[in-house]
XYZ file of C-alpha atoms in Angstrom:
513
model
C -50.236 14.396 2.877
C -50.885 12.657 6.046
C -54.528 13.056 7.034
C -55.847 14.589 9.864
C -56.330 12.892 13.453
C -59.758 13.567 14.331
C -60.556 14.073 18.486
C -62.696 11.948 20.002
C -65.281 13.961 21.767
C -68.031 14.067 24.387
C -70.594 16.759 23.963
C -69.389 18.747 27.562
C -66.263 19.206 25.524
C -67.792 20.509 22.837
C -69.998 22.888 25.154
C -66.417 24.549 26.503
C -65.786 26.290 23.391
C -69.037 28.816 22.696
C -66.867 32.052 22.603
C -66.053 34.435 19.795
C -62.386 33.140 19.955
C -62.880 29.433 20.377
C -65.962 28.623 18.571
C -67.344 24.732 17.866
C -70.424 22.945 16.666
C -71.964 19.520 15.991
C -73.681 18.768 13.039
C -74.441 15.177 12.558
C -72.518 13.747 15.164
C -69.386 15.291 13.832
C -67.545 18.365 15.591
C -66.162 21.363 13.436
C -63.944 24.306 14.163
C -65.995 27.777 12.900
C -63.461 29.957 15.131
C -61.345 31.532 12.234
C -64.536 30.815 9.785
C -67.253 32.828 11.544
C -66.153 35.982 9.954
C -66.098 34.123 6.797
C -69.850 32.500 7.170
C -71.962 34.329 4.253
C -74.546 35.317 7.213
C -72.727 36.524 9.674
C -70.867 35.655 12.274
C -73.792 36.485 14.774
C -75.743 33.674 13.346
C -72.669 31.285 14.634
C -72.462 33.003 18.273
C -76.699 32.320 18.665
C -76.444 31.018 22.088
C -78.118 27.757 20.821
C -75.420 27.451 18.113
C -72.141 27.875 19.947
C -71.136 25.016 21.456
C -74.332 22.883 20.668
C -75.781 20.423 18.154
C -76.576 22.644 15.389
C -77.747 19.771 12.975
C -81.255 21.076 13.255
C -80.288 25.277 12.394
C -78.229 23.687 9.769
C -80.143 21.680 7.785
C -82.768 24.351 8.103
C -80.030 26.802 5.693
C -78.069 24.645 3.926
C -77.779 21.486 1.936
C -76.070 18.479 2.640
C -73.609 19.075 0.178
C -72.137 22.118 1.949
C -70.681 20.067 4.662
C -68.734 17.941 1.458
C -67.117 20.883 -0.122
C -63.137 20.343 0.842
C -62.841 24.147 1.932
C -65.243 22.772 4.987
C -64.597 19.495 5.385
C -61.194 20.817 6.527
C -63.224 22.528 9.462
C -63.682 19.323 11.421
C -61.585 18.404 14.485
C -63.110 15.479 15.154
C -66.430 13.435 16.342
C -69.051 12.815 19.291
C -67.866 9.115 20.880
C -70.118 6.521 21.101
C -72.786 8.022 18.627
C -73.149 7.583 14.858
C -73.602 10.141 11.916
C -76.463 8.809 10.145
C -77.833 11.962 8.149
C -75.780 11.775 4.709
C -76.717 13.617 0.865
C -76.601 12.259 -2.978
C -75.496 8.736 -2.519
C -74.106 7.692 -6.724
C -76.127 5.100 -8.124
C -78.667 4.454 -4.981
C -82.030 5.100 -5.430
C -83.695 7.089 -3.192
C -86.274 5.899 0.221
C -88.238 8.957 -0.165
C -91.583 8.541 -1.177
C -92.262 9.133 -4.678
C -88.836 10.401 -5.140
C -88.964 6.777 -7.648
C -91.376 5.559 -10.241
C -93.218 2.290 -8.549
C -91.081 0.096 -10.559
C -87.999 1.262 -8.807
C -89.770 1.497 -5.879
C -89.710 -1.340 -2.922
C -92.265 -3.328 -2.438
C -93.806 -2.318 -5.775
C -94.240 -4.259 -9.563
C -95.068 -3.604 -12.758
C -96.643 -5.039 -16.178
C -93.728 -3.101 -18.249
C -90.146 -3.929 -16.501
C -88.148 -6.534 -16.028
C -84.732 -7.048 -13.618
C -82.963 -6.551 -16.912
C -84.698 -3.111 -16.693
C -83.439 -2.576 -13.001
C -79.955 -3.508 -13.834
C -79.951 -1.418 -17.215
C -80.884 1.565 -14.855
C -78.483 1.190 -12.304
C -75.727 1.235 -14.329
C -76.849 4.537 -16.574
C -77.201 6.126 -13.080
C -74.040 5.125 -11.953
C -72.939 6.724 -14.962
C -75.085 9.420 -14.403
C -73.956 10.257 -11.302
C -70.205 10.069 -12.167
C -69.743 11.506 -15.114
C -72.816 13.367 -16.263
C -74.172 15.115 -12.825
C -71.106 16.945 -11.916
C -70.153 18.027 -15.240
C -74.110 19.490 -15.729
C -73.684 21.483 -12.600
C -70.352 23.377 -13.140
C -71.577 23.427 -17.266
C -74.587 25.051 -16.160
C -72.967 28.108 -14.573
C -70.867 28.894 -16.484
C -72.145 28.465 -19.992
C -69.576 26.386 -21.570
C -71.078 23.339 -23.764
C -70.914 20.094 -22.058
C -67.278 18.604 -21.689
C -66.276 16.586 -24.624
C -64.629 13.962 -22.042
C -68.764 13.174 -21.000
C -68.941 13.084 -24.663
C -66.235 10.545 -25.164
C -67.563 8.589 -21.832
C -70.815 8.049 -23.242
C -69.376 7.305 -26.716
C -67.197 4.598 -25.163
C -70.677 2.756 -23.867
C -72.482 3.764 -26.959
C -75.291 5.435 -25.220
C -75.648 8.274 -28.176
C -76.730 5.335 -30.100
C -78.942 4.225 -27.462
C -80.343 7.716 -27.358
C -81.503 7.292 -30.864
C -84.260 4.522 -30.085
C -84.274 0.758 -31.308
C -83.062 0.476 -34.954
C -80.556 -1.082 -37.033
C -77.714 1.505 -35.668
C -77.470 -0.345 -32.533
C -76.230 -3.674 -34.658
C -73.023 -4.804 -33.649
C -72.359 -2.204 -31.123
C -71.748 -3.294 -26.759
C -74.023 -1.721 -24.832
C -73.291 -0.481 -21.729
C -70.533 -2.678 -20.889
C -72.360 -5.335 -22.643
C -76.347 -4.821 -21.258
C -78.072 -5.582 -24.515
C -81.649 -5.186 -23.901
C -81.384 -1.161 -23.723
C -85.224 0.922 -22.972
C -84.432 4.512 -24.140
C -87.096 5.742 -21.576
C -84.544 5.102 -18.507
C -81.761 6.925 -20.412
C -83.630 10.077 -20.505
C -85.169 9.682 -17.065
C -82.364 9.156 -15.523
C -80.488 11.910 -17.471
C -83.032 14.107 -16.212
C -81.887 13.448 -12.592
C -79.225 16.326 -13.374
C -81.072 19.278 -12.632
C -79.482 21.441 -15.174
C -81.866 21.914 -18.088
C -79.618 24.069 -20.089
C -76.931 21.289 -19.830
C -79.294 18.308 -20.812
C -80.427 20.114 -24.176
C -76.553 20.531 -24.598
C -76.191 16.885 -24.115
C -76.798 15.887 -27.827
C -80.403 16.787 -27.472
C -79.681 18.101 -30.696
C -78.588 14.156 -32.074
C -81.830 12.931 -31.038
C -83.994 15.194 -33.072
C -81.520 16.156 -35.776
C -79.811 12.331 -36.917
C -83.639 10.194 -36.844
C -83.928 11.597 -40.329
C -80.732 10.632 -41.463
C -81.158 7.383 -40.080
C -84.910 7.202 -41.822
C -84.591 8.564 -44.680
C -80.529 9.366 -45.438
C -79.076 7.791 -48.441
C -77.031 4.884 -47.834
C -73.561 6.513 -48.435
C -75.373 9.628 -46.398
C -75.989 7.275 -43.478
C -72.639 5.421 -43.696
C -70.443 9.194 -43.503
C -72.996 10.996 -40.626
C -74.513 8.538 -38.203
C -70.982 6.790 -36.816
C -69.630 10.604 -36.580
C -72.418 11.428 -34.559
C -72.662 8.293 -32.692
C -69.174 8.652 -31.578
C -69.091 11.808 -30.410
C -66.512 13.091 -33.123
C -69.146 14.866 -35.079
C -72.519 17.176 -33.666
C -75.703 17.318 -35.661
C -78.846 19.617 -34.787
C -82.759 19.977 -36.136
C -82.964 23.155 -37.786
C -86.979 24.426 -38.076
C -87.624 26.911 -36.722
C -87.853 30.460 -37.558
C -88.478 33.841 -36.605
C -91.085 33.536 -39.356
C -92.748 29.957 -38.630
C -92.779 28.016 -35.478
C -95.405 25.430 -34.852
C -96.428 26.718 -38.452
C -93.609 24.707 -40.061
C -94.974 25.271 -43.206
C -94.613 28.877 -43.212
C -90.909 28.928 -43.440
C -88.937 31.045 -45.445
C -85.669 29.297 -46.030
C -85.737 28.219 -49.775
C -83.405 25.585 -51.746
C -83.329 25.927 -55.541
C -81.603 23.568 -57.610
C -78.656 24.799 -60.132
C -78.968 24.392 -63.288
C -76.885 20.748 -64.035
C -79.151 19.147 -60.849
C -76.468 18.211 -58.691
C -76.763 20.604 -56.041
C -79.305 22.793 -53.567
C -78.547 26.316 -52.833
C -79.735 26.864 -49.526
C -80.520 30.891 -47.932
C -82.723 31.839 -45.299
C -82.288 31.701 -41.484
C -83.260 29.316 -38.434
C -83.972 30.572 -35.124
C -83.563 28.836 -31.530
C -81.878 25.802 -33.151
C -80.920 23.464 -29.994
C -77.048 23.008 -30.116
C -76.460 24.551 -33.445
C -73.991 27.501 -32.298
C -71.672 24.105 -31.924
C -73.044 21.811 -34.656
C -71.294 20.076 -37.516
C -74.735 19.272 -39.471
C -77.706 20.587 -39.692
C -81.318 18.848 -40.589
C -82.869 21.969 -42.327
C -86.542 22.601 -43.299
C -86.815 24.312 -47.068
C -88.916 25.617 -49.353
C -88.480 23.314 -52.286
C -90.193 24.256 -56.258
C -92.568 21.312 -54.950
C -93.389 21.498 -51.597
C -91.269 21.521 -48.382
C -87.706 19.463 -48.129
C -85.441 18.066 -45.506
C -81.908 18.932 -46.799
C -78.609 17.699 -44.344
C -76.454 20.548 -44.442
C -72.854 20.867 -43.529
C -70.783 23.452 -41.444
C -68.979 25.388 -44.327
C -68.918 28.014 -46.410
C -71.660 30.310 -46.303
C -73.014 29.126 -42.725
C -73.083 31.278 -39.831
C -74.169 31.068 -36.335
C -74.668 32.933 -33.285
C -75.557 32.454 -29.640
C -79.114 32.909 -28.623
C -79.195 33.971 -24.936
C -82.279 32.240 -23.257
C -83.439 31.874 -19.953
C -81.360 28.676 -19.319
C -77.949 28.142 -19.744
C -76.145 28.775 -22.844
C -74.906 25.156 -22.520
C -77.632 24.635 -25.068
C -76.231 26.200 -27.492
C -79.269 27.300 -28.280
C -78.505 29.422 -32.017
C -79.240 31.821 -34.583
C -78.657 30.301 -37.866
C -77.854 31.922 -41.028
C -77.686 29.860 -44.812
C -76.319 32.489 -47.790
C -75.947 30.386 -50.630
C -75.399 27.257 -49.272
C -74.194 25.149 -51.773
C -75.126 21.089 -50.839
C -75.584 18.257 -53.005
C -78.476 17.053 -54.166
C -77.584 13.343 -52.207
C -77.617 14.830 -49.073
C -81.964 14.880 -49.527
C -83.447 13.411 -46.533
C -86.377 11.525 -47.954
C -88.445 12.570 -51.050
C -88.007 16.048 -52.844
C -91.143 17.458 -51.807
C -91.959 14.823 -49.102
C -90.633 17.297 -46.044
C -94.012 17.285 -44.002
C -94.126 13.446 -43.926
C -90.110 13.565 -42.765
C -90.885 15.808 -40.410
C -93.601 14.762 -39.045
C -93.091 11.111 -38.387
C -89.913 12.637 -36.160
C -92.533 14.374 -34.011
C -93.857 11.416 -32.244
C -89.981 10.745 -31.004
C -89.085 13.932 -30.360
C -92.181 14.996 -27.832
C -92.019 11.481 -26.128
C -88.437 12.318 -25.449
C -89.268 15.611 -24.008
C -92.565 13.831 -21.537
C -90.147 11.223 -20.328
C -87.994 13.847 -19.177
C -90.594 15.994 -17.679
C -91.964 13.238 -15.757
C -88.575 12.675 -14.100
C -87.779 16.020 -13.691
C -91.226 16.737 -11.602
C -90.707 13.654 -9.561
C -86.991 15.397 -8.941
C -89.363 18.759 -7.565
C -91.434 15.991 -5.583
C -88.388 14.952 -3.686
C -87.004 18.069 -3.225
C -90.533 19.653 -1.480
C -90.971 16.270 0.614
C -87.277 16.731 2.035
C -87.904 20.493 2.620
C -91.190 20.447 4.334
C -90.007 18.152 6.841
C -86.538 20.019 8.315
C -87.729 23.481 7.472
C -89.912 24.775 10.435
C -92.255 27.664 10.646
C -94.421 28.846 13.276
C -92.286 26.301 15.683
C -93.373 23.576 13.615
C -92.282 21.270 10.631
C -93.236 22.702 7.337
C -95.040 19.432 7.022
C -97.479 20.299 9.650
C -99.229 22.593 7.606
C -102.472 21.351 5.370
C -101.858 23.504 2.740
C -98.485 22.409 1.894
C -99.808 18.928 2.223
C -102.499 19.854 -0.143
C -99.983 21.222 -2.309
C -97.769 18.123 -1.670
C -100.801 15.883 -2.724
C -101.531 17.809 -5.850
C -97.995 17.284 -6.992
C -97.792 14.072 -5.873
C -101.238 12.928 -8.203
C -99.404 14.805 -11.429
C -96.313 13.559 -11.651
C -97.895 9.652 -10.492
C -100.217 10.399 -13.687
C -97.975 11.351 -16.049
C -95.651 8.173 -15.569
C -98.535 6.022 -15.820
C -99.508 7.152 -19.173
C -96.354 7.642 -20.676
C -95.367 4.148 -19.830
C -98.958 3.004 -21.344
C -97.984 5.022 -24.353
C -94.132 3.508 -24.902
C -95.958 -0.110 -24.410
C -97.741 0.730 -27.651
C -94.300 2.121 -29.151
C -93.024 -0.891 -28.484
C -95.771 -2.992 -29.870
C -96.503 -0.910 -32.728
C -94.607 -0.835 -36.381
C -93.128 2.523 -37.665
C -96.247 3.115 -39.608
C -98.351 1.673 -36.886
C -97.578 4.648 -34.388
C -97.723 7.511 -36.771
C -101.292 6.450 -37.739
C -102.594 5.894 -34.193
C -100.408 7.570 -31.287
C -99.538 11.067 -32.658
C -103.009 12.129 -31.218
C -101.820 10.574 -27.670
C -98.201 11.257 -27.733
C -99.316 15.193 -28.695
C -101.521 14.851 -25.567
C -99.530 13.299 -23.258
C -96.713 15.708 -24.150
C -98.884 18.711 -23.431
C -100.599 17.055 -20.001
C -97.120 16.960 -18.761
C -95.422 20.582 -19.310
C -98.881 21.957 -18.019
C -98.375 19.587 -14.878
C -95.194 20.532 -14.391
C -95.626 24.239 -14.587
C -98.312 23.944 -12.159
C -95.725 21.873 -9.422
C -92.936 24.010 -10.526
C -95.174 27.268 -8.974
C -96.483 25.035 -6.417
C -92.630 24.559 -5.107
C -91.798 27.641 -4.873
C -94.487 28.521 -3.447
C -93.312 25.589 -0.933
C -89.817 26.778 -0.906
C -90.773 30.879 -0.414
C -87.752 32.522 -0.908
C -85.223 30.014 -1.554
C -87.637 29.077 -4.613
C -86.414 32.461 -6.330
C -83.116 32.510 -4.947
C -80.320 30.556 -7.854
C -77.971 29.269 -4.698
C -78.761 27.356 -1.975
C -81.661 25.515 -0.335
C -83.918 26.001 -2.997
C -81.600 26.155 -6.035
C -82.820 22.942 -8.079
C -86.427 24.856 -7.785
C -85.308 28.287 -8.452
C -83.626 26.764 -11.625
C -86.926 24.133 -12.339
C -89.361 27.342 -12.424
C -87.187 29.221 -14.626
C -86.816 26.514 -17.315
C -90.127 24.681 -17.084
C -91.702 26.561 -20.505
C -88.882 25.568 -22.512
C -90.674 21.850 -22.590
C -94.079 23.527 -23.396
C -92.772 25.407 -26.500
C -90.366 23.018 -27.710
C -91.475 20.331 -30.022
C -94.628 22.001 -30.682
C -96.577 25.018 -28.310
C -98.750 22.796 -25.811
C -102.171 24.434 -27.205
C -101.262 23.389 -30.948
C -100.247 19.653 -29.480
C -103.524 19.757 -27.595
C -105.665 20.781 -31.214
C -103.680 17.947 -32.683
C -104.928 15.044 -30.833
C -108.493 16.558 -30.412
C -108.379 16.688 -34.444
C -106.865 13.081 -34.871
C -109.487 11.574 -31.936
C -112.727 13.338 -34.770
C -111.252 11.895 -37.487
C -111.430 8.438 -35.816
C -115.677 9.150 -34.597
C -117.885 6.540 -35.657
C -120.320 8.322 -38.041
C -122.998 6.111 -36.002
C -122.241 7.145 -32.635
C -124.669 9.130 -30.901
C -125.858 9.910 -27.932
C-alpha cells in the first residue's frame, strides 16, 4: 500500500478548519484530521471544539492528557494530513536503546558528564545492548503480558535463550563456561541485566520473566549432584524447561523453619515422599521443577522436585498480574529420588540461606531502577502539567517532594553498588559471613524508599496516579505493586532484625563509650 501524501501546511490553513464538520489540530508541528474522530475522542467531542483547540496548536492541551505514545498508535497516526512548513517536530517519546537527558532518569555512570570507581566502557556497551534488547523484545511483550495475564511469550524466552542471558541471570559461575554472551560481550555484570529489565514497568511480567530461575536453579547449581546439574541447569538455561523456589507456606513465611511439608524416606532409601503444600510460589502455576523446603527426620531439606504425578497447582490471584504465575502448590505423595537432594540431608537452613544474599540483592537492584523509572516519570509530569495557570513544577511542595525522591533513589544506588563491589571482591563464603547483615539492610532501605516515592507520585500525579490507563499509568501500576518487594525474600522488619543481630555479634567486647 502506497503511503499517504502528507500537505504541506501554514498555520492560517490550519486555522480555516475549526468547525464541527471540518475539524484540524497541530500537535508537534504535525497537522491531524479529528473531523470524523471527535465523536470517537474518549472525552468528548466538546473538548476538541474548545475554541483554543480547533484549528490551533494543541501540543500544549495535549501533552497535558495524554502520552506521547498515543500519537504512535496506527489507529491515529492515520489521522494526519500532513505538516506545518518550515518548522520542525522536535517533541518525540521512548526512543529503543537511548538513554534518557532527564535528570536522574540515569544512574551517574550512565549519566553525561559523570564517572565512576565501579564501571568500565565494557560496562556501557554491555548495557546498551541488553537495552536494546530490552526495548525490542522484552518491553512490548511486558506491556500487552501484563493486561492480560498470560505468562510471558515463550518467543522472549527463546530470544533471551539465543544470547544466553538466563545464564547471565544466574550470577558469575562455572555455567557461563563456554557459552557467547550477548552476541559475544564476555565481561557480563548481572546488576545491569536486572536494572535494565526493570525499565519495563510491568511488575507482574518481570517476576514472570524467570524470576523464578534465579531463586529456584542457584541451589541446583550449588549444591545439585553432578548428573542433577548436568539434566536441570541447560533445560533451564535454554528456556526449554521452568524451575521455581518453593518456601513458602500458609503456615511459615519468613519463619522458614516452621514449615509443614515433610519428606520421609521409603523403606529401601532410594526415594523421598514428599506431602504438604507451598503458597505464593513465584512462577510455579507454569513450572517444570520445583526447589522445595521439607521437613526431613533430621532437620530441614532442599529436595528438587519434578512436575508429575501427585503435583498440583493453582493460580494465586494477587494484586499484580497473573503473569507471575504466582501459585498454590500441592505435594501428595510425591515420590522423588533420593539424588535429587540439594546439599546435605539435614543441611536445608545453610542451602537456603546462603541463596538469600542473591535473591534480596536481585530484588534492591531492581527497586532502585524501578524508583529512578517513578523519578522520571514525576520530573516529565510536573513540567507539562499546569495548575493554577502554572507548571506543576512551580510549586515548592512538589519540588520538595521531587527532592525527597530524588535523595532516595540517589542513595540506594550508591550503596547497592558499594555492596556488589564487595560481591565481587568477596569469596562464596566470604559474603555469607560478612554482607548478609548489609545486603538484609540494604534490601529493606530500598522497598521502604520506594513505598514512600511510590505515595509521593501519586500524590504528584493526583488522579491519574489511581487511574490504570493513561497519564499516570506506570504510577498507578508502581503503587499497586511496590509491597510485593517488601514481603518477598524476607518481610522488611525481619531483614531489618537480621542485620541489627549480625552488626552485635560483630561488637568489640571492649568498646565503650
Amino acid at each position: 500500500m502506497a503511503s499517504k501524501q502528507l500537505q504541506k501546511l501554514t498555520r492560517d490553513d490550519v486555522q480555516k478548519h475549526n468547525k464541527e464538520g471540518d475539524l484540524w489540530v497541530i500537535i508537534d508541528t504535525k497537522v491531524y484530521d479529528l473531523t470524523r474522530f471527535k465523536n470517537l475522542h474518549p472525552g468528548g467531542a466538546a473538548v476538541l471544539l474548545d475554541d483554543d483547540i480547533a484549528g490551533q496548536d494543541a501540543t500544549e492541551a495535549f501533552y497535558g492528557l495524554h502520552r506521547h505514545e498515543v500519537l504512535e498508535r496506527p489507529q491515529y497516526q492515520r489521522l494526519q494530513v500532513g505538516y506545518i512548513d518550515g518548522e520542525t517536530s522536535s517533541l518525540h517519546g521512548r526512543v529503543p536503546a537511548q538513554l534518557s537527558k532527564v535528570p536522574y532518569a540515569e544512574p551517574t555512570w550512565l549519566a553525561d558528564g559523570y564517572h565512576s570507581p565501579y564501571f568500565t566502557e565494557n560496562h556501557r556497551k554491555f548495557q546498551q545492548a541488553v537495552r536494546k534488547f530490552q526495548d525490542e523484545y522484552i518491553y512490548p511483550d511486558a506491556q500487552a503480558r501484563e493486561e492480560d495475564g498470560k505468562r510471558p511469550s515463550l518467543e522472549v524466552i527463546q530470544k533471551m535463550a539465543d544470547v544466553n542471558l538466563h545464564a547471565m541471570r544466574s550470577g558469575p559461575g562455572k555455567h557461563l563456561k563456554g557459552l557467547t554472551l550477548m552476541g559475544g560481550i564476555v565481561k557480563p555484570e548481572e546488576l545491569i541485566i536486572h536494572q535494565e529489565f526493570a525499565r519495563c514497568g510491568a511488575r507482574g511480567y518481570g517476576d514472570g520473566l524467570q524470576a523464578g530461575a534465579i531463586i529456584g536453579l542457584p541451589p541446583v547449581l550449588n549444591f545439585g549432584s553432578p548428573e542433577v546439574r548436568a539434566r536441570v541447569i541447560p533445560e533451564v538455561l535454554t528456556g526449554k524447561k521452568f524451575i521455581c523456589l518453593a518456601i513458602s507456606e500458609a503456615f511459615a513465611g519468613s519463619d522458614v523453619t516452621s514449615i509443614k511439608t515433610t519428606a520421609k524416606k521409603t523403606e529401601d532409601g532410594k526415594y523421598w515422599i514428599i506431602t504438604g503444600t507451598k503458597k505464593w510460589i513465584t512462577n510455579g502455576h507454569f513450572a517444570d521443577y520445583f526447589t522445595v523446603a521439607c521437613k526431613t527426620d533430621d532437620g530441614f531439606t532442599i529436595i528438587l522436585v519434578e512436575r508429575g504425578e501427585g503435583v498440583d497447582t493453582s493460580a494465586i490471584k494477587t494484586s499484580y498480574s497473573s503473569a507471575a504465575g504466582t501459585a498454590y502448590v500441592t505435594f501428595h505423595n510425591v515420590k522423588v529420588p533420593v539424588e535429587n537432594t540439594l546439599g546435605p540431608e539435614g543441611g536445608g537452613l545453610f542451602v537456603m540461606l546462603s541463596n538469600f544474599n542473591h535473591e534480596r540483592w536481585v530484588m534492591a537492584t531492581a527497586s532502585a531502577r524501578s524508583q529512578r523509572c517513578v523519578v522520571e516519570d514525576c520530573l516529565k509530569w510536573i513540567t507539562q502539567r499546569k495548575a493554577f495557570g502554572k507548571p506543576l513544577s512551580s510549586q515548592a511542595v512538589i519540588r520538595s517532594k521531587l527532592a525527597a525522591m530524588i535523595a532516595r533513589v540517589e542513595s540506594v544506588q550508591s550503596w547497592l553498588e558499594n555492596i556488589t563491589y564487595q560481591m565481587n571482591n568477596m569469596s562464596y563464603k566470604e559474603q555469607a559471613k560478612h554482607l548478609a547483615g548489609p545486603i538484609a539492610l540494604l534490601k529493606m532501605y530500598a522497598t521502604r524508599s520506594a513505598q514512600e516515592t511510590a505515595r509521593d507520585a501519586v500524590q504528584i500525579f493526583g488522579g491519574r496516579g489511581i487511574t490504570r490507563t493513561g497519564m499516570g499509568r506506570f504510577i498507578e501500576h508502581y503503587h499497586r505493586t511496590v509491597t510485593f518487594d517488601s514481603l518477598l525474600g524476607g518481610a522488611e522488619d525481619v531483614l531489618g532484625d537480621l542485620g541489627v543481630r549480625q552488626a552485635l555479634r560483630a561488637m568489640p567486647p571492649t568498646a565503650k563509650l
